[in-house]
Tab-separated table of C-alpha atoms in Angstrom:
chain	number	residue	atom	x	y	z
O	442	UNK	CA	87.270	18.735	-66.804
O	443	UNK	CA	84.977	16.542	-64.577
O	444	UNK	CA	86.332	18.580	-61.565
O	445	UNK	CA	85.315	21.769	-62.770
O	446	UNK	CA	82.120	20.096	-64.019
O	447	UNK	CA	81.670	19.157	-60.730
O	448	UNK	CA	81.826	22.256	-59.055
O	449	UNK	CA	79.383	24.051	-61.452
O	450	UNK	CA	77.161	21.414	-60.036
O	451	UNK	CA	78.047	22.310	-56.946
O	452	UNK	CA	77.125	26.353	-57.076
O	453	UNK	CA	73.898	25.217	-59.744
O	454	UNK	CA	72.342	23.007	-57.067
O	455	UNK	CA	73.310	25.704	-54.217
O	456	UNK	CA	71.550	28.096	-56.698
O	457	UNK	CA	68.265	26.046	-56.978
O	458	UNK	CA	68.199	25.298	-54.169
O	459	UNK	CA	67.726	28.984	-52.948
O	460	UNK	CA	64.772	29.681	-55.234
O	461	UNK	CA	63.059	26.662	-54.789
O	462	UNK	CA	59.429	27.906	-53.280
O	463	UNK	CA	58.373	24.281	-51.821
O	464	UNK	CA	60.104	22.581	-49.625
O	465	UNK	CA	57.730	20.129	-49.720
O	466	UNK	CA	55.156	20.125	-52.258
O	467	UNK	CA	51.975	22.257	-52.468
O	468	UNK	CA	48.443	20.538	-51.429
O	469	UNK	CA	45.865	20.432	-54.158
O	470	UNK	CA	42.592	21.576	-52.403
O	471	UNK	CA	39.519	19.465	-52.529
O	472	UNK	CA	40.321	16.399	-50.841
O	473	UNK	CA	42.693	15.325	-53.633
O	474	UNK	CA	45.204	12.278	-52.227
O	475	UNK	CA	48.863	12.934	-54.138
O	476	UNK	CA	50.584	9.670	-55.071
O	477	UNK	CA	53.911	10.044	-56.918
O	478	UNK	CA	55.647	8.188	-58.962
O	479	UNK	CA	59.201	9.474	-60.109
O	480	UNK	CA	58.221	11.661	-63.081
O	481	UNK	CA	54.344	10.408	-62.858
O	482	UNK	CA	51.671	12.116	-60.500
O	483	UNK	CA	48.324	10.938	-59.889
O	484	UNK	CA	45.624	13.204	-57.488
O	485	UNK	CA	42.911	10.557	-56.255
O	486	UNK	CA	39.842	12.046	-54.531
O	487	UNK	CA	36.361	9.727	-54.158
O	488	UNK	CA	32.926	11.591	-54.312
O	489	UNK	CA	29.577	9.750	-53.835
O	490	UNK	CA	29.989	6.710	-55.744
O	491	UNK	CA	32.659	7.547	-58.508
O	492	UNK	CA	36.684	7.946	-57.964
O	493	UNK	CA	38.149	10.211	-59.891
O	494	UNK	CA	41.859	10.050	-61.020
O	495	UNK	CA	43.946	12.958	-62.590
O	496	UNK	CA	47.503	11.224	-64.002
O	497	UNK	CA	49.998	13.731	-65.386
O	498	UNK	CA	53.895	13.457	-66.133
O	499	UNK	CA	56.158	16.134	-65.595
O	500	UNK	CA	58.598	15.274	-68.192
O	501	UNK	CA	58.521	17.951	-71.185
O	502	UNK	CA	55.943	19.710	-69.244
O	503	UNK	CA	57.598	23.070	-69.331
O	504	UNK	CA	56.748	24.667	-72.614
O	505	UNK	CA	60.117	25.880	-74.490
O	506	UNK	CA	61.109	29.611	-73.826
O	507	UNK	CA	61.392	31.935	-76.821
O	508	UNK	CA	63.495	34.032	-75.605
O	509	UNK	CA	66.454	31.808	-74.719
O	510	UNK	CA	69.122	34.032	-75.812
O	511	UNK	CA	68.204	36.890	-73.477
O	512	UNK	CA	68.236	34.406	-70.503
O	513	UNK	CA	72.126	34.111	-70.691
O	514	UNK	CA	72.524	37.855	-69.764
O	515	UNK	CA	70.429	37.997	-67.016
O	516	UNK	CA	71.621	37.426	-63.255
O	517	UNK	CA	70.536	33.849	-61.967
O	518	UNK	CA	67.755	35.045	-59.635
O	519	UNK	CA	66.005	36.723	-62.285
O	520	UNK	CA	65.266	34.041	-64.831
O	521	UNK	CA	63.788	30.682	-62.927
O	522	UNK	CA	60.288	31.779	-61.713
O	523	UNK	CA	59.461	31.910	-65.311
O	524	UNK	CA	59.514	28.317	-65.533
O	525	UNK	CA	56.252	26.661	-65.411
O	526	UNK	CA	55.387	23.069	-65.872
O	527	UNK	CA	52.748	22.961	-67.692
O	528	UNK	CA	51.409	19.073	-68.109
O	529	UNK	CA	48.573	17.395	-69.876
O	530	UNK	CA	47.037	15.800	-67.823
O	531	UNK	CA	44.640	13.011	-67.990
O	532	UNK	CA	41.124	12.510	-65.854
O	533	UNK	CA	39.276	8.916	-65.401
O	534	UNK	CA	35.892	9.346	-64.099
O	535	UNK	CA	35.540	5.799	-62.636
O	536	UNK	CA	31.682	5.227	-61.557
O	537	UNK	CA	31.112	2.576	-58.855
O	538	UNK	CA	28.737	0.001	-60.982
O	539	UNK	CA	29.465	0.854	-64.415
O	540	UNK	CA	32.753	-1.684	-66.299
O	541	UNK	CA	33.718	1.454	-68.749
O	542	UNK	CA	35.842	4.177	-67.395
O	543	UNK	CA	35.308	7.988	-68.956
O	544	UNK	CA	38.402	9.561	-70.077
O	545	UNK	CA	39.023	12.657	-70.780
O	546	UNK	CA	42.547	13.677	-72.485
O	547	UNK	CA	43.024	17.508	-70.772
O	548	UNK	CA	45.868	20.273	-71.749
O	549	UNK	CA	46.949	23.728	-70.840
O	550	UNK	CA	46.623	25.990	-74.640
O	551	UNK	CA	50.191	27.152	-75.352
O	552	UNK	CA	48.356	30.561	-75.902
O	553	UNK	CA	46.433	31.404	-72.701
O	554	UNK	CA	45.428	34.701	-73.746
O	555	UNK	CA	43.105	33.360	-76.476
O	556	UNK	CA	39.290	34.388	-75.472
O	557	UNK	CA	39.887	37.774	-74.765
O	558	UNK	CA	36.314	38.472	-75.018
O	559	UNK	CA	35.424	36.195	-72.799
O	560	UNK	CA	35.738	36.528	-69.068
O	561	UNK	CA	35.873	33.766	-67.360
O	562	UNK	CA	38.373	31.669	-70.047
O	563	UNK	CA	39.438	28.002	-68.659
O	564	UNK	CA	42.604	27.858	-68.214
O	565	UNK	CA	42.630	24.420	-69.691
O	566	UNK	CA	41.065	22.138	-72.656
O	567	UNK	CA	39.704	18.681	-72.924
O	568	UNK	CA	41.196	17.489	-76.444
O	569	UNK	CA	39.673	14.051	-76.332
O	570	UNK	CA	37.442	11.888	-74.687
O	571	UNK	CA	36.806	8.303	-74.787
O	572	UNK	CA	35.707	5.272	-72.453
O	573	UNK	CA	38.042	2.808	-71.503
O	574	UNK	CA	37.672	-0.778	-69.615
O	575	UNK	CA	37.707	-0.020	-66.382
O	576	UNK	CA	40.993	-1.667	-64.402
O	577	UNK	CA	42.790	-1.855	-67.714
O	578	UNK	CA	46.133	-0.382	-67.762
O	579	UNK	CA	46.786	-0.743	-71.795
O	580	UNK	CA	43.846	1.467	-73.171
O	581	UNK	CA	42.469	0.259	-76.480
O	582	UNK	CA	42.631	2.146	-79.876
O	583	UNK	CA	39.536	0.385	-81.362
O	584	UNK	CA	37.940	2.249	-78.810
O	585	UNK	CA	36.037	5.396	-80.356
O	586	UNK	CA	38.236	8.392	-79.099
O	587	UNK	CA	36.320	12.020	-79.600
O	588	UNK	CA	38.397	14.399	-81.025
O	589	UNK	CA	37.301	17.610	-79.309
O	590	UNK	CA	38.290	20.063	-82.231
O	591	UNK	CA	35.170	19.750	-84.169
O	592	UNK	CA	33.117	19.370	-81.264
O	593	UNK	CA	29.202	20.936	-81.042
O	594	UNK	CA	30.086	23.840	-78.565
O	595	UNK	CA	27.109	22.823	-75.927
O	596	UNK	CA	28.601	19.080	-75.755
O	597	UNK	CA	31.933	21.139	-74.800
O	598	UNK	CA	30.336	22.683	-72.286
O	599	UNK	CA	28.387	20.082	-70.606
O	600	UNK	CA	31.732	18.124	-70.808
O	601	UNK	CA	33.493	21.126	-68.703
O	602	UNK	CA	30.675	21.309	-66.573
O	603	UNK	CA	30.425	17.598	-65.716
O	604	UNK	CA	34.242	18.292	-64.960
O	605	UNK	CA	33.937	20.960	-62.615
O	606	UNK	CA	31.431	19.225	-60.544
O	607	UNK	CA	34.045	17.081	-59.898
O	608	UNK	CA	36.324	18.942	-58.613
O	609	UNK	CA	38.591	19.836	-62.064
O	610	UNK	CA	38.157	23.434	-62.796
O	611	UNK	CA	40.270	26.602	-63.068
O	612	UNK	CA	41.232	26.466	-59.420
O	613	UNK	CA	41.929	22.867	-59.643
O	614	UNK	CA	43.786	23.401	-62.733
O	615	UNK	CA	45.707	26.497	-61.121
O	616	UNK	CA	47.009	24.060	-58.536
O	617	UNK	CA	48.188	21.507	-60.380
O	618	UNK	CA	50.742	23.920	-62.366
O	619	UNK	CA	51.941	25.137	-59.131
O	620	UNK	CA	52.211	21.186	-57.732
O	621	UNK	CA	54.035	20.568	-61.276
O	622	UNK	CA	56.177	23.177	-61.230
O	623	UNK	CA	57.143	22.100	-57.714
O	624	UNK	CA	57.783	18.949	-58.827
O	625	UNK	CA	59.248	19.060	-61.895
O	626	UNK	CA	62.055	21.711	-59.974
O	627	UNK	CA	62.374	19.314	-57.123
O	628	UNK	CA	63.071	16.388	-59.727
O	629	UNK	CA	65.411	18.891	-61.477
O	630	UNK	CA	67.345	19.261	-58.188
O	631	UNK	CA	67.627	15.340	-57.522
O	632	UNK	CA	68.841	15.231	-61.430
O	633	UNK	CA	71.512	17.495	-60.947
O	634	UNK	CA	72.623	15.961	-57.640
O	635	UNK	CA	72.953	12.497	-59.391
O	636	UNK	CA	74.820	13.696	-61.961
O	637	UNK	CA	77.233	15.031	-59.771
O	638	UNK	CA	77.633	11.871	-58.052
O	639	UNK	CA	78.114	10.706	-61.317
O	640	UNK	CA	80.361	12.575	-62.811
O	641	UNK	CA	83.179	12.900	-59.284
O	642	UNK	CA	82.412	8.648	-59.471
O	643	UNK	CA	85.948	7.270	-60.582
């Protein structure tokens, strides 16, 4: 059984490996400096007294398919480049003479065609924002977190604005599903070549 297990790893890495669209992984435009950390990525980029850090994770960043079934029937080639890594990610506003750190708790809405009205819909959503000790790794919970659902619209706004003059917007958020989706498939690769090791391992 391993043998034969083996082999299908074989042919699915082969397979990957064919539709895989980076071979190394897409730049995030805007100065952004790309430090990763197996499934962790942070994008780093300093502007005029403040750093500002954008952490995501690509693990169960890829949203679950309805249509599973149909996937079995379809030739190989067809199905991957529906797979898009979608993670929430997290940005820390870090201002040079201030101790608190602003954070602001960001995800991609399951249903992107929501505002239909509207035309220029963000691709993303803040869902919460808080301040944090700056330098702190283990953030507190007695710290008042603002829930973003029952938000006064203009607040929103400002929030997203204050965002984009940073450097997060659509395009920014654009580019970080592609650098996801790069990621998460080149992680996927690496998984399946350990587990062939693994499994032909005596």
């Amino acid at each position: 059984g391993d043998k034969a297990f083996a082999q299908f790893l074989t042919d699915e890495i082969k397979e990957e490996k064919k539709i895989q669209k980076h071979k190394s992984l897409p730049k995030v435009s805007g100065g952004w400096e790309l430090e990763v950390h197996g499934t962790e990525a942070r994008l780093v980029r300093k502007v005029a007294g403040e750093k500002i850090t954008v952490t995501f994770n690509i693990n169960n960043s890829i949203p679950p398919s309805a249509d599973e079934e149909t996937q079995e029937e379809q030739k190989p080639d067809e199905q991957e480049p529906d797979l898009t890594s979608t993670p929430n990610f997290v940005v820390e506003v870090i201002k040079d003479d201030t101790k608190q750190t602003l954070v602001l708790d960001c995800h991609y809405p399951e249903d992107e065609v929501g505002h239909e009205g509207e035309e220029e819909s963000d691709i993303f959503t803040i869902r919460e924002v808080s301040f944090q000790p700056t330098g702190e790794s283990d953030w507190k919970d007695t710290n008042y977190t603002l829930n973003t659902d029952s938000l006064d619209w203009a607040l929103y706004d400002h929030l997203m604005d204050f965002l984009a003059d940073r450097g997060v917007d659509n395009t920014f958020a654009d580019e970080l599903i592609e650098l996801s989706t790069a990621l998460e498939h080149q992680e996927y690769i690496k998984f399946l070549e350990d587990l062939k090791s693994f499994v032909k391992c005596q």
